Short mmCIF file of C-alpha atoms in Angstrom, two decimals:
data_model
loop_
_atom_site.label_atom_id
_atom_site.label_comp_id
_atom_site.label_asym_id
_atom_site.label_seq_id
_atom_site.Cartn_x
_atom_site.Cartn_y
_atom_site.Cartn_z
CA UNK P 1 65.99 101.65 -8.96
CA UNK P 2 64.73 98.57 -10.81
CA UNK P 3 61.71 100.50 -12.06
CA UNK P 4 63.40 103.75 -13.09
CA UNK P 5 66.78 102.68 -14.46
CA UNK P 6 67.21 102.19 -18.19
CA UNK P 7 67.43 98.63 -19.45
CA UNK P 8 70.47 99.53 -21.54
CA UNK P 9 72.50 101.18 -18.73
CA UNK P 10 75.92 99.65 -18.31
CA UNK P 11 76.70 101.26 -14.93
CA UNK P 12 75.14 103.42 -12.24
CA UNK P 13 76.87 106.53 -10.81
CA UNK P 14 76.18 107.95 -7.36
CA UNK P 15 76.40 111.74 -6.96
CA UNK P 16 78.43 112.73 -3.94
CA UNK P 17 77.75 115.87 -1.97
CA UNK P 18 80.31 118.27 -3.40
CA UNK P 19 79.87 120.75 -0.56
CA UNK P 20 80.62 118.02 1.98
CA UNK P 21 83.68 116.88 0.00
CA UNK P 22 85.01 120.43 -0.05
CA UNK P 23 84.26 120.82 3.67
CA UNK P 24 86.17 117.66 4.56
CA UNK P 25 89.10 118.73 2.37
CA UNK P 26 89.35 122.06 4.18
CA UNK P 27 88.92 120.30 7.50
CA UNK P 28 91.86 118.01 6.75
CA UNK P 29 94.02 121.05 5.95
CA UNK P 30 92.96 122.63 9.23
CA UNK P 31 93.90 119.51 11.24
CA UNK P 32 97.28 119.23 9.50
CA UNK P 33 97.98 122.89 10.31
CA UNK P 34 97.01 122.39 13.95
CA UNK P 35 99.25 119.32 14.18
CA UNK P 36 102.23 121.26 12.82
CA UNK P 37 101.64 123.96 15.42
CA UNK P 38 101.45 121.27 18.14
CA UNK P 39 97.92 122.34 19.03
CA UNK P 40 95.55 119.78 20.51
CA UNK P 41 92.16 119.43 18.81
CA UNK P 42 89.13 117.88 20.46
CA UNK P 43 86.07 116.38 18.81
CA UNK P 44 83.81 119.25 19.79
CA UNK P 45 85.96 121.88 18.06
CA UNK P 46 86.22 119.70 14.93
CA UNK P 47 82.44 119.41 14.71
CA UNK P 48 81.96 123.15 15.23
CA UNK P 49 84.53 123.99 12.57
CA UNK P 50 82.88 121.55 10.15
CA UNK P 51 79.50 123.27 10.66
CA UNK P 52 81.10 126.66 9.96
CA UNK P 53 82.70 125.39 6.75
CA UNK P 54 79.43 123.79 5.60
CA UNK P 55 77.43 127.00 6.22
CA UNK P 56 75.05 128.47 5.25
CA UNK P 57 73.41 125.07 4.81
CA UNK P 58 72.63 123.15 8.04
CA UNK P 59 75.01 120.31 8.89
CA UNK P 60 74.58 117.98 11.85
CA UNK P 61 78.26 116.87 12.13
CA UNK P 62 77.28 113.73 14.04
CA UNK P 63 79.67 111.39 15.81
CA UNK P 64 79.08 108.77 13.13
CA UNK P 65 80.11 111.19 10.39
CA UNK P 66 83.23 112.11 12.40
CA UNK P 67 84.18 108.46 12.79
CA UNK P 68 83.84 107.87 9.03
CA UNK P 69 85.71 111.09 8.27
CA UNK P 70 88.63 110.04 10.47
CA UNK P 71 88.65 106.58 8.90
CA UNK P 72 88.57 107.92 5.33
CA UNK P 73 91.42 110.35 5.94
CA UNK P 74 93.36 108.16 8.43
CA UNK P 75 93.26 110.81 11.17
CA UNK P 76 94.19 109.69 14.66
CA UNK P 77 95.38 112.88 16.37
CA UNK P 78 92.01 114.18 17.60
CA UNK P 79 92.17 114.15 21.38
CA UNK P 80 89.73 114.94 24.14
CA UNK P 81 92.12 116.82 26.41
CA UNK P 82 93.67 120.18 25.69
CA UNK P 83 96.40 120.28 28.34
CA UNK P 84 99.12 119.21 25.94
CA UNK P 85 98.47 122.17 23.68
CA UNK P 86 99.53 124.58 26.42
CA UNK P 87 102.32 122.39 27.78
CA UNK P 88 105.77 123.87 28.27
CA UNK P 89 107.92 121.44 26.28
CA UNK P 90 111.14 123.31 27.08
CA UNK P 91 110.64 122.93 30.84
CA UNK P 92 109.49 119.35 30.30
CA UNK P 93 112.69 118.55 28.42
CA UNK P 94 114.88 120.03 31.17
CA UNK P 95 113.21 118.18 34.05
CA UNK P 96 114.32 114.53 33.37
CA UNK P 97 118.07 115.35 33.71
CA UNK P 98 117.27 117.35 36.85
CA UNK P 99 115.36 114.39 38.28
CA UNK P 100 118.23 112.00 37.51
CA UNK P 101 120.61 114.28 39.41
CA UNK P 102 118.33 114.19 42.45
CA UNK P 103 118.12 110.40 42.26
CA UNK P 104 121.88 110.04 41.98
CA UNK P 105 122.62 112.45 44.83
CA UNK P 106 120.04 110.87 47.13
CA UNK P 107 120.79 107.34 45.87
CA UNK P 108 117.12 106.68 45.12
CA UNK P 109 116.25 103.51 43.21
CA UNK P 110 113.22 103.10 40.95
CA UNK P 111 111.45 101.30 43.78
CA UNK P 112 111.82 104.39 45.98
CA UNK P 113 110.49 106.94 43.46
CA UNK P 114 106.71 107.44 43.59
CA UNK P 115 104.16 109.58 41.80
CA UNK P 116 100.61 110.47 42.81
CA UNK P 117 97.93 112.01 40.63
CA UNK P 118 94.21 112.49 41.15
CA UNK P 119 91.46 112.26 38.56
CA UNK P 120 87.70 112.77 38.75
CA UNK P 121 85.21 110.24 37.46
CA UNK P 122 81.46 110.42 36.78
CA UNK P 123 80.96 106.80 37.74
CA UNK P 124 77.31 106.65 36.63
CA UNK P 125 77.75 108.49 33.36
CA UNK P 126 76.49 106.82 30.17
CA UNK P 127 76.93 107.56 26.47
CA UNK P 128 74.77 110.47 25.37
CA UNK P 129 72.73 108.41 22.85
CA UNK P 130 71.39 105.94 25.40
CA UNK P 131 67.81 105.86 26.65
CA UNK P 132 68.73 106.71 30.26
CA UNK P 133 70.55 109.89 29.30
CA UNK P 134 67.87 111.07 26.87
CA UNK P 135 65.16 110.55 29.50
CA UNK P 136 67.19 111.63 32.52
CA UNK P 137 64.85 114.54 33.25
CA UNK P 138 61.90 112.14 33.48
CA UNK P 139 63.59 109.55 35.67
CA UNK P 140 63.80 109.45 39.41
CA UNK P 141 67.22 110.56 40.56
CA UNK P 142 67.96 112.89 37.67
CA UNK P 143 71.53 113.62 38.84
CA UNK P 144 72.85 110.16 38.11
CA UNK P 145 75.06 111.61 35.35
CA UNK P 146 76.75 113.92 37.90
CA UNK P 147 77.65 111.34 40.56
CA UNK P 148 81.34 112.13 40.85
CA UNK P 149 84.23 110.76 42.86
CA UNK P 150 87.93 111.58 42.76
CA UNK P 151 90.53 108.83 42.61
CA UNK P 152 94.13 109.10 43.82
CA UNK P 153 96.57 106.84 41.96
CA UNK P 154 100.06 106.18 43.34
CA UNK P 155 102.77 103.89 41.94
CA UNK P 156 106.55 103.66 41.98
CA UNK P 157 108.81 103.85 38.93
CA UNK P 158 109.65 100.13 38.94
CA UNK P 159 105.97 99.13 38.78
CA UNK P 160 106.38 96.80 41.76
CA UNK P 161 104.20 98.89 44.08
CA UNK P 162 100.69 100.13 43.40
CA UNK P 163 99.45 101.69 46.60
CA UNK P 164 95.86 101.22 47.72
CA UNK P 165 93.52 103.52 45.84
CA UNK P 166 92.22 106.59 47.65
CA UNK P 167 88.66 107.73 46.93
CA UNK P 168 87.31 111.20 47.70
CA UNK P 169 83.53 111.28 48.19
CA UNK P 170 81.04 113.82 49.50
CA UNK P 171 79.92 111.68 52.47
CA UNK P 172 81.89 110.05 55.25
CA UNK P 173 79.68 106.97 55.07
CA UNK P 174 77.33 106.54 52.07
CA UNK P 175 74.31 104.23 52.25
CA UNK P 176 76.14 101.57 50.25
CA UNK P 177 78.65 101.25 53.12
CA UNK P 178 76.20 101.64 56.00
CA UNK P 179 77.00 98.21 57.51
CA UNK P 180 80.77 98.37 56.96
CA UNK P 181 83.74 99.76 58.85
CA UNK P 182 85.12 102.63 56.73
CA UNK P 183 88.65 102.04 58.05
CA UNK P 184 88.71 98.46 56.70
CA UNK P 185 87.72 99.02 53.07
CA UNK P 186 89.69 98.03 49.98
CA UNK P 187 90.39 101.77 49.44
CA UNK P 188 91.30 104.78 51.56
CA UNK P 189 88.08 106.75 52.04
CA UNK P 190 88.46 110.54 52.09
CA UNK P 191 85.74 113.17 52.16
CA UNK P 192 85.23 116.63 50.70
CA UNK P 193 82.13 118.71 50.00
CA UNK P 194 82.66 118.64 46.22
CA UNK P 195 84.60 115.38 46.10
CA UNK P 196 87.86 116.99 45.02
CA UNK P 197 91.38 117.30 46.41
CA UNK P 198 92.20 120.47 48.34
CA UNK P 199 95.29 121.58 50.25
CA UNK P 200 94.26 120.46 53.74
CA UNK P 201 93.06 117.10 52.46
CA UNK P 202 96.40 116.54 50.69
CA UNK P 203 98.14 116.74 54.08
CA UNK P 204 95.71 114.21 55.54
CA UNK P 205 96.28 111.87 52.61
CA UNK P 206 100.03 112.19 53.03
CA UNK P 207 100.01 111.50 56.79
CA UNK P 208 97.28 108.84 56.99
CA UNK P 209 97.54 107.03 53.64
CA UNK P 210 100.81 107.54 51.80
CA UNK P 211 103.34 107.36 54.65
CA UNK P 212 101.94 104.17 56.30
CA UNK P 213 101.52 102.36 52.97
CA UNK P 214 105.00 103.23 51.69
CA UNK P 215 106.59 102.34 55.01
CA UNK P 216 104.86 98.95 54.94
CA UNK P 217 106.06 98.36 51.36
CA UNK P 218 109.66 99.17 52.29
CA UNK P 219 109.55 96.76 55.23
CA UNK P 220 108.12 93.95 53.08
CA UNK P 221 110.63 94.45 50.24
CA UNK P 222 113.58 95.13 52.55
CA UNK P 223 114.07 98.56 50.95
CA UNK P 224 115.38 101.56 52.93
CA UNK P 225 112.59 103.89 53.96
CA UNK P 226 113.80 106.81 51.87
CA UNK P 227 111.21 108.00 49.36
CA UNK P 228 111.13 110.53 46.51
CA UNK P 229 107.56 111.66 45.72
CA UNK P 230 106.71 113.50 42.50
CA UNK P 231 103.60 115.71 42.45
CA UNK P 232 102.20 118.22 40.00
CA UNK P 233 101.84 121.84 41.03
CA UNK P 234 98.05 121.81 41.33
CA UNK P 235 96.56 124.23 43.89
CA UNK P 236 95.14 121.26 45.79
CA UNK P 237 98.66 120.09 46.76
CA UNK P 238 99.82 121.95 49.84
CA UNK P 239 103.38 123.42 49.79
CA UNK P 240 103.73 122.17 53.37
CA UNK P 241 104.34 118.71 51.88
CA UNK P 242 107.90 119.73 51.00
CA UNK P 243 109.21 119.18 54.54
CA UNK P 244 106.35 117.14 55.99
CA UNK P 245 108.41 113.99 56.68
CA UNK P 246 112.19 113.63 57.19
CA UNK P 247 112.40 110.42 55.11
CA UNK P 248 110.26 111.63 52.20
CA UNK P 249 111.47 114.21 49.71
CA UNK P 250 108.69 115.87 47.70
CA UNK P 251 109.47 117.35 44.27
CA UNK P 252 106.89 119.34 42.31
CA UNK P 253 106.81 119.08 38.52
CA UNK P 254 107.34 122.30 36.54
CA UNK P 255 104.18 124.25 35.66
CA UNK P 256 102.32 123.25 32.48
CA UNK P 257 104.17 119.96 32.08
CA UNK P 258 101.66 117.54 33.60
CA UNK P 259 100.35 116.25 30.26
CA UNK P 260 103.90 115.39 29.17
CA UNK P 261 105.75 114.33 32.33
CA UNK P 262 103.19 113.13 34.87
CA UNK P 263 103.56 109.31 34.91
CA UNK P 264 99.98 108.65 36.01
CA UNK P 265 98.75 110.92 33.23
CA UNK P 266 100.58 108.98 30.50
CA UNK P 267 97.66 106.81 29.37
CA UNK P 268 97.54 104.91 32.68
CA UNK P 269 94.52 106.70 34.16
CA UNK P 270 92.72 106.62 30.81
CA UNK P 271 93.37 102.88 30.53
CA UNK P 272 92.00 102.26 34.00
CA UNK P 273 88.86 104.32 33.38
CA UNK P 274 88.26 102.51 30.09
CA UNK P 275 88.65 99.16 31.86
CA UNK P 276 86.17 100.34 34.50
CA UNK P 277 83.69 101.27 31.76
CA UNK P 278 84.13 97.84 30.19
CA UNK P 279 83.25 96.11 33.46
CA UNK P 280 80.31 98.44 34.00
CA UNK P 281 78.81 97.80 30.55
CA UNK P 282 79.37 94.04 30.83
CA UNK P 283 77.49 93.96 34.12
CA UNK P 284 74.68 95.97 32.56
CA UNK P 285 74.58 93.60 29.59
CA UNK P 286 74.48 90.51 31.82
CA UNK P 287 71.66 92.00 33.87
CA UNK P 288 69.45 92.94 30.92
CA UNK P 289 70.18 89.80 28.86
CA UNK P 290 69.47 87.43 31.77
CA UNK P 291 66.10 89.03 32.42
CA UNK P 292 65.27 89.01 28.71
CA UNK P 293 66.13 85.30 28.36
CA UNK P 294 63.89 84.41 31.29
CA UNK P 295 61.03 86.35 29.71
CA UNK P 296 61.57 84.65 26.34
CA UNK P 297 61.48 81.20 27.95
CA UNK P 298 58.07 81.93 29.41
CA UNK P 299 56.78 83.22 26.07
CA UNK P 300 54.91 80.54 24.15
CA UNK P 301 54.59 82.37 20.83
CA UNK P 302 58.28 83.00 20.09
CA UNK P 303 58.02 82.15 16.40
CA UNK P 304 55.83 85.03 15.35
CA UNK P 305 55.97 88.34 17.18
CA UNK P 306 53.74 91.25 16.38
CA UNK P 307 54.68 94.92 16.54
CA UNK P 308 52.86 95.21 19.86
CA UNK P 309 55.07 92.46 21.28
CA UNK P 310 58.20 94.24 20.08
CA UNK P 311 57.02 97.53 21.62
CA UNK P 312 56.25 95.74 24.87
CA UNK P 313 59.68 94.10 24.84
CA UNK P 314 61.31 97.50 24.25
CA UNK P 315 59.39 99.04 27.14
CA UNK P 316 60.37 96.17 29.46
CA UNK P 317 63.97 96.60 28.38
CA UNK P 318 63.90 100.26 29.30
CA UNK P 319 62.42 99.48 32.70
CA UNK P 320 65.14 96.90 33.36
CA UNK P 321 67.80 99.41 32.39
CA UNK P 322 66.47 102.03 34.78
CA UNK P 323 66.15 99.49 37.59
CA UNK P 324 69.74 98.38 37.14
CA UNK P 325 71.06 101.91 37.07
CA UNK P 326 69.32 102.77 40.32
CA UNK P 327 70.88 99.77 42.05
CA UNK P 328 74.37 100.47 40.68
CA UNK P 329 75.86 102.20 43.73
CA UNK P 330 79.23 103.69 44.59
CA UNK P 331 80.40 100.50 46.30
CA UNK P 332 80.06 98.49 43.09
CA UNK P 333 81.82 101.23 41.17
CA UNK P 334 84.71 101.31 43.66
CA UNK P 335 85.02 97.51 43.52
CA UNK P 336 85.28 97.66 39.73
CA UNK P 337 87.93 100.36 39.98
CA UNK P 338 89.96 98.29 42.45
CA UNK P 339 89.76 95.27 40.13
CA UNK P 340 90.94 97.36 37.16
CA UNK P 341 93.75 98.85 39.30
CA UNK P 342 94.94 95.43 40.41
CA UNK P 343 94.91 94.14 36.82
CA UNK P 344 97.38 96.78 35.60
CA UNK P 345 100.63 95.02 34.69
CA UNK P 346 104.12 96.01 35.72
CA UNK P 347 105.00 96.71 32.08
CA UNK P 348 102.11 99.15 31.77
CA UNK P 349 103.23 101.09 34.85
CA UNK P 350 106.85 101.19 33.71
CA UNK P 351 105.72 102.42 30.31
CA UNK P 352 103.96 105.33 32.02
CA UNK P 353 107.25 106.43 33.65
CA UNK P 354 109.30 106.51 30.42
CA UNK P 355 108.95 110.25 29.77
CA UNK P 356 109.93 111.57 33.18
CA UNK P 357 112.85 109.13 33.55
CA UNK P 358 114.18 108.81 30.02
CA UNK P 359 113.22 112.10 28.37
CA UNK P 360 110.54 113.28 25.95
CA UNK P 361 110.21 111.30 22.70
CA UNK P 362 109.49 112.98 19.39
CA UNK P 363 106.26 111.04 18.78
CA UNK P 364 103.90 109.86 21.50
CA UNK P 365 102.32 106.43 21.23
CA UNK P 366 98.77 105.79 22.40
CA UNK P 367 98.02 102.26 21.17
CA UNK P 368 97.19 100.95 24.64
CA UNK P 369 94.58 103.66 25.13
CA UNK P 370 93.01 102.87 21.77
CA UNK P 371 92.77 99.17 22.64
CA UNK P 372 91.20 99.90 26.05
CA UNK P 373 88.69 102.33 24.54
CA UNK P 374 87.82 99.81 21.81
CA UNK P 375 87.06 97.18 24.45
CA UNK P 376 84.83 99.60 26.34
CA UNK P 377 83.01 100.55 23.14
CA UNK P 378 82.42 96.89 22.24
CA UNK P 379 81.09 96.22 25.74
CA UNK P 380 78.71 99.19 25.44
CA UNK P 381 77.53 98.09 21.98
CA UNK P 382 76.73 94.62 23.32
CA UNK P 383 74.04 96.08 25.60
CA UNK P 384 70.69 95.43 23.95
CA UNK P 385 69.00 98.57 25.27
CA UNK P 386 68.16 101.51 23.04
CA UNK P 387 71.08 103.67 21.91
CA UNK P 388 73.98 101.52 23.14
CA UNK P 389 74.59 99.99 19.72
CA UNK P 390 75.43 103.47 18.38
CA UNK P 391 78.23 104.04 20.90
CA UNK P 392 81.52 105.27 19.39
CA UNK P 393 85.03 105.70 20.74
CA UNK P 394 84.37 109.43 21.14
CA UNK P 395 81.39 108.62 23.36
CA UNK P 396 83.59 106.45 25.59
CA UNK P 397 86.23 109.18 25.83
CA UNK P 398 83.53 111.67 26.77
CA UNK P 399 82.25 109.34 29.50
CA UNK P 400 85.69 108.88 31.10
CA UNK P 401 86.75 112.50 30.63
CA UNK P 402 88.14 114.18 33.72
CA UNK P 403 85.55 116.64 35.13
CA UNK P 404 86.44 120.33 35.03
CA UNK P 405 87.23 121.72 38.48
CA UNK P 406 88.08 125.33 39.25
CA UNK P 407 91.02 126.49 41.33
CA UNK P 408 88.70 127.80 44.07
CA UNK P 409 87.19 124.33 44.48
CA UNK P 410 90.66 122.82 44.92
CA UNK P 411 91.75 125.38 47.51
CA UNK P 412 88.59 125.96 49.57
CA UNK P 413 86.73 122.66 49.34
CA UNK P 414 86.86 121.68 53.00
CA UNK P 415 83.19 121.33 53.99
CA UNK P 416 82.36 117.65 54.50
CA UNK P 417 78.93 116.12 54.74
CA UNK P 418 78.07 114.03 57.79
CA UNK P 419 75.01 112.50 56.18
CA UNK P 420 75.03 108.87 55.15
CA UNK P 421 73.23 109.66 51.92
CA UNK P 422 76.08 111.68 50.50
CA UNK P 423 74.35 115.03 50.09
CA UNK P 424 76.00 118.11 51.50
CA UNK P 425 74.74 119.26 54.83
CA UNK P 426 72.21 122.05 54.60
CA UNK P 427 72.62 123.16 58.19
CA UNK P 428 73.70 126.70 58.84
CA UNK P 429 77.41 126.96 59.59
CA UNK P 430 78.48 129.44 62.28
CA UNK P 431 81.91 130.98 62.68
CA UNK P 432 82.84 130.74 66.34
CA UNK P 433 84.54 133.58 68.18
CA UNK P 434 87.41 131.32 69.21
CA UNK P 435 88.16 130.37 65.59
CA UNK P 436 88.28 134.02 64.52
CA UNK P 437 90.53 134.86 67.43
CA UNK P 438 92.81 131.92 66.58
CA UNK P 439 93.09 133.08 62.97
CA UNK P 440 94.07 136.60 64.07
CA UNK P 441 96.67 135.16 66.44
CA UNK P 442 98.13 133.11 63.56
CA UNK P 443 98.37 136.26 61.44
CA UNK P 444 100.17 138.08 64.23
CA UNK P 445 102.52 135.12 64.60
CA UNK P 446 103.26 135.15 60.87
CA UNK P 447 104.10 138.86 61.02
CA UNK P 448 106.42 138.21 63.95
CA UNK P 449 108.21 135.33 62.20
CA UNK P 450 108.89 137.44 59.12
CA UNK P 451 109.72 140.66 60.95
CA UNK P 452 113.50 140.06 60.53
CA UNK P 453 113.25 140.28 56.75
CA UNK P 454 116.16 142.47 55.51
CA UNK P 455 113.96 143.75 52.68
CA UNK P 456 111.81 146.26 54.55
CA UNK P 457 109.76 147.13 51.47
CA UNK P 458 108.81 143.50 50.89
CA UNK P 459 107.80 143.06 54.55
CA UNK P 460 105.71 146.25 54.47
CA UNK P 461 103.86 145.11 51.34
CA UNK P 462 103.22 141.73 52.97
CA UNK P 463 101.85 143.16 56.20
CA UNK P 464 99.68 145.71 54.37
CA UNK P 465 98.08 143.12 52.11
CA UNK P 466 97.68 140.73 55.03
CA UNK P 467 95.82 143.30 57.09
CA UNK P 468 93.59 144.18 54.15
CA UNK P 469 92.78 140.51 53.69
CA UNK P 470 91.99 139.99 57.38
CA UNK P 471 89.98 143.20 57.75
CA UNK P 472 86.54 141.49 57.39
CA UNK P 473 87.42 138.94 60.09
CA UNK P 474 88.86 141.62 62.38
CA UNK P 475 85.52 143.43 62.09
CA UNK P 476 83.72 140.17 62.95
CA UNK P 477 85.98 139.80 65.99
CA UNK P 478 85.17 143.33 67.26
CA UNK P 479 81.45 142.84 66.63
CA UNK P 480 81.53 139.62 68.66
CA UNK P 481 83.20 141.44 71.56
CA UNK P 482 80.68 144.29 71.50
CA UNK P 483 77.80 141.83 71.35
CA UNK P 484 79.11 139.90 74.31
CA UNK P 485 79.31 143.10 76.40
CA UNK P 486 75.64 144.01 75.77
CA UNK P 487 73.56 141.81 78.06
CA UNK P 488 69.85 141.33 77.63
CA UNK P 489 67.53 142.12 80.55
CA UNK P 490 66.92 138.42 81.22
CA UNK P 491 70.68 137.73 81.30
CA UNK P 492 71.17 140.71 83.64
CA UNK P 493 68.53 139.56 86.13
CA UNK P 494 69.80 135.99 85.84
CA UNK P 495 73.24 137.11 87.04
CA UNK P 496 71.84 139.76 89.44
CA UNK P 497 68.55 138.47 90.89
CA UNK P 498 66.44 141.23 92.59
CA UNK P 499 66.22 141.05 96.36
CA UNK P 500 62.77 141.26 98.10
CA UNK P 501 62.03 144.60 99.79
CA UNK P 502 62.29 144.65 103.59
CA UNK P 503 59.17 146.10 105.35
CA UNK P 504 59.65 148.68 108.14
CA UNK P 505 58.29 148.21 111.71
CA UNK P 506 55.62 150.88 111.14
CA UNK P 507 54.38 149.12 108.02
CA UNK P 508 54.26 145.62 109.47
CA UNK P 509 51.09 146.36 111.49
CA UNK P 510 49.15 147.50 108.45
CA UNK P 511 46.63 145.37 106.73
CA UNK P 512 47.04 144.52 103.07
CA UNK P 513 43.84 146.41 102.16
CA UNK P 514 45.11 149.51 103.96
CA UNK P 515 48.36 149.22 102.02
CA UNK P 516 46.47 149.08 98.74
CA UNK P 517 44.27 152.08 99.65
CA UNK P 518 47.29 154.09 100.71
CA UNK P 519 49.03 153.21 97.43
CA UNK P 520 46.04 154.39 95.39
CA UNK P 521 45.72 157.59 97.43
CA UNK P 522 49.35 158.47 96.94
CA UNK P 523 49.08 157.78 93.26
CA UNK P 524 46.06 160.05 92.84
CA UNK P 525 47.76 162.83 94.79
CA UNK P 526 50.81 162.60 92.58
CA UNK P 527 48.62 162.79 89.47
CA UNK P 528 46.84 165.90 90.81
CA UNK P 529 50.15 167.54 91.54
CA UNK P 530 51.40 166.92 87.99
CA UNK P 531 48.19 168.33 86.51
CA UNK P 532 48.50 171.55 88.57
CA UNK P 533 52.11 171.95 87.51
CA UNK P 534 51.16 171.56 83.89
CA UNK P 535 48.36 174.21 84.11
CA UNK P 536 50.65 176.69 85.85
CA UNK P 537 53.19 176.19 83.15
CA UNK P 538 50.63 176.99 80.49
#
């Protein structure tokens, strides 16, 4: 600029990209329109729409550009989740008065009203710009980004009781807990093949975790053991919970209202995950900085460093980062989660219950989430390894995002690994004949229990569809019976051993050689007879 600018120029003008200015203007109009329609917009859709508006020229739409775009236009309504867009606000508005009626009729206090919600977490996931993620395919243990657990959060409406966290993992006893008693951990340890809640596991959690913990809380606080439990209508929550315990009344939230009414989903889970990320990045920063300081102390030429020294330092930093991430196990992650759970204040928990108890406000506040995400971002940026300094709030939200799980995984995820390493068992699973027979007996029992239905058409439809559903297993049952009736020759002789032939008195005087000669003679005679018969027939 000093060489090319005119000596008589009074000011310098910078030419802005007019196409980009027009793109951002249209993008702002799009976001305003989506906000008026109460439609949630995530960062990915914003970037894709920006690329379409900028076309045909290529446009990267990076996270840094998005952060500056939001700051320039004061946009704060871009969310990661999309549940609220499809939420039923009418049903959500009708539920709080209905809940208050139940509490008044049953005389439930805020201390006796509980809510449980589960959320998945990739506990080893890092921002996408970091060195570990970019080189994940080259590192040992490439699935570190997919190490997932599911957490079960339970609190009461008064905020005075936060039950012990429940963790769903793929293994009954991972290597990190190999020397510990799994019944004496700081969490309830549950197992599932894909580390997600399913209907049978929800019953186990209710019987073995929720009921004992709530009963203990009531005894300590001198509160009557009469509990109201709120759950969402996820397929992983069994309907048998409704009358599972005489002192616990279970109420399911209306469909498509979780993002609005669910107390645990009102910024509380997001806050806890952000706090967990903060602790994780701080530990990573302490590990890498301590090693780097020790190396610098042993370096004699600290005043002048060449490019080779900087490259060597960068390589050592990357090695330290990979070493730390291999040693960061599920036990450390669970301990961080427990610390973050214990640090949640009573005011924060009460704030999460405001919608379901007091009604739906016109504008939702999310300042606490922003503060927690900012702290996690600052902790990530403090890590001196490559890529961490470029971490944004969107990267943190992507790291703590709840993993997508299908309905089939929630309903049928009941295969648990016995291995200590956490991988699913690769052994072949066999369906026993007794299990198939028991299932058929249960179906027949269900038909008998519902046989008194006054609506004959409804009962006929039920039985027809039930038989069609069980037809493959009925075929398996018949095949097992037919197979059991067909005995192999070894099994036949094992149950019916052949008896030795008894020799007659006339044969006992014969010599063994005479017996053999007589046998051969008889055999030859029989062969001659068959040959003569065959020639006569011709």
